[in-house]
C-alpha cells in the first residue's frame, strides 16, 4: 500500500484516485481553497490537518501548478514532494518557464518580460505586433491574457495590464509573439526518478476561446520524434519525476513549446481508454518509485471536454466506443464538468462517431465537435 497526498482536490486528484485503487495506492487530497484534507472522490472532509496528512503520506504530489509557495516549501521539507517545488513553481510562472526552455535549448515564441510601462514599449519593439500578453502568475484556460493586434489599442491594453500588475505581489506580464500556427499538439509523458521516460502518442488539440475542447491521439512519427527530444530536454533540466505535459504550436512541421504543465494534463485524458496504461496511473507509478507502465496507443481516441453542462443525452452511453467521465462538480458556464472519450478501431470510424455525437450535443458546450461537421 502506498499513500499519496495530492495538493489540489479537483478532477485530476479524483482521476488519480480511480487509477491508483487497483495498485493499492490510496489518495487523499489537500483542498488549497479551504485548507482541508478531503477524500478525492466524495470530497468528504477527512479531519486531519495538513501536517498530519504530510506525516501519514509516503509521497506528496500536486494536481496543479498554482499551489501557494509556502505550502510547496513546507511539503518539500518532508522529502516526499515529487515533482519538486522548483518544477511545480516553474510550471506556474511563465518567466521561469521561458528561462528553462531557453536553458534547455528548446524553441518557443520570442518574448519580453513586462513590469513597467517602459518594458511594455520595449516589448512592442522587441516582439512586434501582433502580440499575446500573458500574466506571469495564475493564468489558466486562456484567462489572464490580452491580444495586441494594432498599435492603436496599446494604451487601452496597457491600462488593463497595469491593473493586473498591481493585483498580485511579484506579478509581471510576459509578452510573446503571436504564432500563426497550423495546429496545436501536446506531448504527455512520465519520467521516473532515475530519468527513464515513458511517452504517449502526441495529441492534437483544438481550443475554443482559450479552453481545450477536443483532443485526439495523433500518429505522426516525425513530429513525435521532435516532441520527444524536446520533452527529454525539459524533463531532464527540471530533474522531473512524474507526468509532465508540453503544449506545442506546430508551424509547418516545426514545433515551438507554448507551455509546460508539471502534472497530468487535460490533453492526456484520452489515455484512460486509448493507451495501455493511463497518464494518472503512470504519474502515480513514477512518484511512488514503481516501474512505469506501457504507454502504447491501443486505438485512435478523442477526448471531448464537457463545458458548462451537467447532463448528456442517454444515447451517448448507447454509442459504441464512448466513455463518459463526470467530475461531480457544480455547474457553471464554461466550466470543465467532465469529458467523453471516443475510441474506434481506425480514424475513419472515430470521426464518424464524433460526427454522430455532434448531431445530438449542443454547440455551446461542444464547440470543436461542431466545427468538425461544419467543414
Ligand atoms: P492552459 O489551460 O492550457 O493552461 P493557459 O491559460 O495557460 O491555458 P496558453 O496555453 O498559454 O494559456 O494559451 C491558451 C491558448 O491561446 C493556446 O492554446 C493558443 O490557442 C492561444 N495562444 C497562446 N499563446 C499564443 C501565441 N503566442 N500565439 C498564438 N496563439 C496563442
Ligand atoms: Mg495552454
Coordinates of C-alpha atoms in Angstrom, one line a residue, residues 32-369:
X32 CA -6.0 24.6 -1.4
X33 CA -9.2 26.8 -1.2
X34 CA -10.5 25.5 2.1
X35 CA -7.1 24.2 3.5
X36 CA -8.9 20.9 4.3
X37 CA -7.8 17.3 3.7
X38 CA -10.6 15.7 1.7
X39 CA -11.4 12.4 0.1
X40 CA -10.7 12.9 -3.6
X41 CA -13.9 11.2 -4.8
X42 CA -16.5 12.2 -2.2
X43 CA -14.9 15.5 -1.1
X44 CA -15.7 14.3 2.5
X45 CA -13.6 16.2 4.9
X46 CA -11.1 13.8 6.5
X47 CA -10.4 15.9 9.5
X48 CA -6.6 15.6 9.6
X49 CA -4.7 18.9 9.2
X50 CA -2.0 19.3 6.6
X51 CA 0.8 18.3 8.9
X52 CA -0.8 15.0 9.9
X53 CA -1.5 14.3 6.2
X54 CA 2.1 15.0 5.3
X55 CA 3.3 12.7 8.1
X56 CA 0.9 9.9 7.0
X57 CA 1.8 10.2 3.3
X58 CA 4.6 8.2 1.6
X59 CA 4.6 10.6 -1.3
X60 CA 3.2 14.1 -1.9
X61 CA 2.4 15.4 -5.4
X62 CA 0.3 18.2 -7.0
X63 CA -2.6 18.2 -9.4
X64 CA -2.0 21.8 -10.5
X65 CA 0.9 24.3 -10.5
X66 CA -0.7 27.3 -8.8
X67 CA -0.1 26.0 -5.2
X68 CA 0.9 28.7 -2.7
X69 CA 4.7 28.6 -2.4
X70 CA 4.7 28.4 1.4
X71 CA 2.7 25.1 1.1
X72 CA 5.1 23.8 -1.6
X73 CA 8.2 24.5 0.5
X74 CA 6.5 23.1 3.6
X75 CA 5.8 19.8 1.8
X76 CA 9.3 19.8 0.2
X77 CA 10.8 19.8 3.7
X78 CA 9.4 16.4 4.3
X79 CA 11.5 15.0 1.5
X80 CA 8.3 13.4 -0.1
X81 CA 7.3 16.0 -2.7
X82 CA 7.5 14.8 -6.3
X83 CA 8.0 16.5 -8.7
X84 CA 10.0 19.0 -6.6
X85 CA 8.8 22.5 -5.6
X86 CA 11.1 24.2 -8.2
X87 CA 9.5 22.1 -11.1
X88 CA 6.0 22.9 -9.9
X89 CA 6.8 26.6 -9.5
X90 CA 8.3 26.7 -13.0
X91 CA 5.0 25.5 -14.5
X92 CA 3.2 28.2 -12.6
X93 CA 5.3 31.1 -13.6
X94 CA 5.7 32.0 -17.3
X95 CA 9.0 33.8 -16.6
X96 CA 10.6 30.6 -15.2
X97 CA 9.0 28.5 -17.9
X98 CA 10.7 30.7 -20.6
X99 CA 14.0 30.5 -18.7
X100 CA 14.1 26.7 -18.5
X101 CA 13.1 26.5 -22.2
X102 CA 16.0 28.8 -23.1
X103 CA 18.4 26.9 -20.9
X104 CA 17.4 23.6 -22.4
X105 CA 17.8 24.9 -26.0
X106 CA 14.1 24.3 -26.7
X107 CA 12.4 26.7 -29.1
X108 CA 9.4 28.8 -28.0
X109 CA 7.8 32.1 -29.1
X110 CA 10.0 35.2 -28.9
X111 CA 9.2 37.1 -25.6
X112 CA 9.8 40.0 -23.3
X113 CA 9.0 40.3 -19.6
X114 CA 7.0 43.4 -18.7
X115 CA 6.9 45.0 -15.2
X116 CA 6.7 48.7 -16.2
X117 CA 5.3 51.0 -19.0
X118 CA 8.8 51.3 -20.3
X119 CA 9.0 47.5 -20.6
X120 CA 5.7 47.5 -22.4
X121 CA 7.1 49.9 -25.1
X122 CA 10.3 47.7 -25.3
X123 CA 8.2 44.6 -25.7
X124 CA 6.4 46.1 -28.7
X125 CA 9.8 46.9 -30.3
X126 CA 11.3 43.5 -29.5
X127 CA 8.4 41.1 -30.0
X128 CA 6.4 43.0 -32.6
X129 CA 2.7 43.2 -33.3
X130 CA 0.5 41.1 -33.2
X131 CA 1.5 40.1 -29.7
X132 CA 0.0 37.9 -27.0
X133 CA 0.4 39.1 -23.4
X134 CA 0.0 36.7 -20.5
X135 CA 0.2 37.2 -16.8
X136 CA 3.3 35.5 -15.4
X137 CA 1.4 34.0 -12.5
X138 CA -2.0 32.5 -12.2
X139 CA -3.2 32.1 -15.8
X140 CA -5.2 29.1 -17.0
X141 CA -7.8 28.2 -19.6
X142 CA -6.8 31.4 -21.6
X143 CA -7.5 33.6 -18.5
X144 CA -5.1 36.5 -17.8
X145 CA -4.3 37.1 -21.4
X146 CA -4.6 40.0 -23.9
X147 CA -4.1 40.2 -27.6
X148 CA -2.5 43.3 -29.1
X149 CA -3.5 43.5 -32.8
X150 CA -2.7 47.1 -33.7
X151 CA -0.6 49.9 -32.1
X152 CA -3.8 51.9 -31.7
X153 CA -5.0 49.5 -29.0
X154 CA -1.8 49.8 -27.0
X155 CA -2.9 52.5 -24.5
X156 CA -6.2 50.7 -23.7
X157 CA -4.4 47.4 -23.2
X158 CA -1.7 49.0 -21.0
X159 CA -4.5 50.3 -18.7
X160 CA -5.7 46.7 -18.2
X161 CA -2.2 45.3 -17.8
X162 CA -1.3 47.9 -15.2
X163 CA -4.4 46.9 -13.1
X164 CA -3.3 43.3 -13.3
X165 CA 0.3 44.1 -12.4
X166 CA -1.0 45.9 -9.2
X167 CA -3.2 42.9 -8.3
X168 CA -0.7 40.3 -7.2
X169 CA 2.6 40.5 -5.5
X170 CA 5.6 39.6 -7.8
X171 CA 3.2 39.8 -10.8
X172 CA 4.6 40.5 -14.3
X173 CA 3.3 40.0 -17.8
X174 CA 5.1 38.0 -20.5
X175 CA 4.7 39.4 -24.0
X176 CA 5.2 36.9 -26.7
X177 CA 5.0 36.9 -30.5
X178 CA 1.7 35.8 -31.9
X179 CA 2.4 32.4 -33.6
X180 CA 0.3 31.7 -36.8
X181 CA 0.3 28.0 -36.1
X182 CA -1.2 25.3 -38.3
X183 CA -2.4 23.4 -35.3
X184 CA -1.7 22.8 -31.6
X185 CA -0.4 19.5 -30.3
X186 CA 0.8 18.3 -26.9
X187 CA 3.0 15.5 -25.5
X188 CA 2.3 13.8 -22.2
X189 CA 4.9 11.5 -20.7
X190 CA 6.2 10.2 -17.4
X191 CA 9.7 10.3 -16.1
X192 CA 10.9 8.2 -13.1
X193 CA 13.5 9.2 -10.5
X194 CA 16.3 7.5 -12.5
X195 CA 15.5 9.6 -15.6
X196 CA 13.7 6.8 -17.5
X197 CA 10.8 8.0 -19.5
X198 CA 7.5 6.6 -20.9
X199 CA 6.0 8.8 -23.5
X200 CA 2.5 8.8 -25.0
X201 CA 1.5 9.5 -28.6
X202 CA 1.1 13.2 -29.3
X203 CA -2.3 14.6 -29.2
X204 CA -3.8 17.2 -31.5
X205 CA -5.7 19.8 -29.5
X206 CA -8.5 22.2 -30.5
X207 CA -9.1 25.2 -28.2
X208 CA -12.1 27.5 -28.3
X209 CA -11.7 30.8 -26.6
X210 CA -8.5 29.6 -24.9
X211 CA -10.2 26.4 -23.5
X212 CA -9.4 22.9 -24.7
X213 CA -12.5 21.5 -26.4
X214 CA -11.2 18.4 -28.3
X215 CA -8.1 16.4 -28.1
X216 CA -7.2 13.4 -30.3
X217 CA -4.3 10.9 -30.3
X218 CA -2.1 11.5 -33.3
X219 CA 0.1 9.1 -35.2
X220 CA 3.0 11.2 -36.7
X221 CA 6.4 9.6 -36.2
X222 CA 8.4 12.6 -37.4
X223 CA 6.6 15.1 -35.2
X224 CA 6.6 12.6 -32.3
X225 CA 10.4 12.4 -32.5
X226 CA 10.8 16.1 -32.4
X227 CA 8.4 16.4 -29.4
X228 CA 10.1 13.6 -27.6
X229 CA 13.6 15.2 -27.9
X230 CA 12.2 18.5 -26.5
X231 CA 10.4 16.6 -23.7
X232 CA 13.6 14.9 -22.7
X233 CA 15.5 18.2 -22.6
X234 CA 12.9 19.9 -20.5
X235 CA 12.2 17.0 -18.1
X236 CA 16.0 16.5 -17.6
X237 CA 16.5 20.2 -17.0
X238 CA 13.8 20.1 -14.3
X239 CA 15.1 16.8 -12.9
X240 CA 11.5 15.8 -13.1
X241 CA 9.6 12.9 -11.5
X242 CA 6.0 12.2 -12.5
X243 CA 3.9 13.0 -15.5
X244 CA 4.8 16.2 -17.4
X245 CA 3.0 17.7 -20.4
X246 CA 4.4 20.0 -23.1
X247 CA 2.0 22.1 -25.2
X248 CA 3.3 23.0 -28.7
X249 CA 2.5 25.1 -31.7
X250 CA 3.0 23.2 -35.0
X251 CA 4.3 25.6 -37.6
X252 CA 4.8 23.8 -40.9
X253 CA 6.1 20.7 -39.1
X254 CA 8.3 22.7 -36.7
X255 CA 7.4 22.6 -33.0
X256 CA 7.6 25.6 -30.7
X257 CA 6.7 25.0 -27.0
X258 CA 3.8 27.0 -25.8
X259 CA 3.6 25.8 -22.2
X260 CA 4.9 23.4 -19.7
X261 CA 2.4 21.7 -17.3
X262 CA 4.1 19.9 -14.4
X263 CA 1.2 17.5 -13.9
X264 CA -1.3 15.2 -15.5
X265 CA -2.9 17.1 -18.3
X266 CA -6.4 17.6 -19.9
X267 CA -4.9 16.6 -23.3
X268 CA -3.8 13.3 -21.8
X269 CA -7.3 12.2 -20.7
X270 CA -7.7 10.1 -23.8
X271 CA -5.1 7.7 -22.4
X272 CA -7.8 6.4 -20.0
X273 CA -9.2 4.3 -22.8
X274 CA -6.8 4.8 -25.6
X275 CA -3.5 3.7 -24.1
X276 CA -2.2 0.6 -22.3
X277 CA -1.6 2.5 -19.0
X278 CA -3.3 5.8 -18.5
X279 CA -1.5 9.1 -17.5
X280 CA -3.0 9.0 -14.0
X281 CA -1.6 5.5 -13.2
X282 CA 1.8 6.4 -14.7
X283 CA 2.0 9.6 -12.7
X284 CA 1.4 7.5 -9.5
X285 CA 3.8 4.8 -10.6
X286 CA 6.5 7.5 -11.2
X287 CA 6.1 9.4 -7.9
X288 CA 5.8 6.1 -5.9
X289 CA 9.0 4.7 -7.4
X290 CA 7.2 1.9 -9.2
X291 CA 8.1 0.7 -12.7
X292 CA 6.4 2.9 -15.4
X293 CA 3.6 1.3 -17.4
X294 CA 3.5 0.7 -21.1
X295 CA 2.2 3.8 -23.0
X296 CA 1.3 2.1 -26.2
X297 CA -1.6 3.6 -28.2
X298 CA -4.3 0.9 -28.2
X299 CA -6.7 2.6 -30.7
X300 CA -7.3 6.1 -32.1
X301 CA -9.1 8.0 -29.3
X302 CA -10.6 11.5 -29.0
X303 CA -11.4 13.3 -25.8
X304 CA -14.3 15.8 -25.8
X305 CA -14.5 18.2 -22.9
X306 CA -17.9 18.8 -21.5
X307 CA -18.0 22.5 -20.8
X308 CA -20.7 24.0 -18.5
X309 CA -23.2 21.1 -18.8
X310 CA -24.2 18.5 -16.2
X311 CA -26.4 16.2 -18.2
X312 CA -25.9 14.4 -21.5
X313 CA -28.4 12.6 -23.8
X314 CA -28.5 9.0 -22.7
X315 CA -27.8 8.0 -26.3
X316 CA -24.1 8.7 -25.6
X317 CA -24.0 5.7 -23.3
X318 CA -25.5 3.7 -26.0
X319 CA -22.9 4.6 -28.6
X320 CA -20.0 2.1 -29.2
X321 CA -16.6 3.4 -28.2
X322 CA -17.9 6.2 -26.0
X323 CA -16.8 6.5 -22.3
X324 CA -18.2 9.2 -20.1
X325 CA -16.2 10.7 -17.2
X326 CA -18.1 13.1 -14.9
X327 CA -16.2 15.1 -12.3
X328 CA -19.2 15.7 -10.0
X329 CA -18.7 19.5 -10.0
X330 CA -21.3 22.2 -9.6
X331 CA -22.5 23.6 -12.9
X332 CA -21.1 26.9 -14.1
X333 CA -21.0 28.4 -17.6
X334 CA -17.9 27.2 -19.5
X335 CA -16.6 25.1 -16.5
X336 CA -14.9 21.7 -17.3
X337 CA -17.6 19.4 -15.9
X338 CA -16.4 16.1 -17.4
X339 CA -15.2 14.5 -20.6
X340 CA -16.1 11.9 -23.2
X341 CA -13.5 9.6 -24.6
X342 CA -14.3 8.2 -28.0
X343 CA -12.4 5.2 -29.2
X344 CA -12.6 3.4 -32.5
X345 CA -10.5 0.8 -34.4
X346 CA -9.5 3.4 -37.0
X347 CA -9.6 7.2 -37.6
X348 CA -12.4 7.0 -40.1
X349 CA -14.7 5.2 -37.6
X350 CA -13.6 7.6 -34.8
X351 CA -14.5 10.6 -37.0
X352 CA -17.8 9.0 -37.9
X353 CA -18.7 8.6 -34.2
X354 CA -17.7 12.2 -33.5
X355 CA -19.9 13.5 -36.3
X356 CA -22.9 11.5 -34.9
X357 CA -22.3 12.9 -31.4
X358 CA -22.2 16.4 -32.9
X359 CA -25.8 15.8 -34.1
X360 CA -27.0 15.3 -30.5
X361 CA -24.8 17.6 -28.5
X362 CA -25.2 21.3 -28.1
X363 CA -22.9 23.7 -30.0
X364 CA -22.3 26.0 -27.0
X365 CA -20.8 23.2 -24.8
X366 CA -19.1 21.3 -27.6
X367 CA -17.7 23.9 -29.9
X368 CA -14.9 21.9 -31.5
X369 CA -17.2 19.0 -32.2

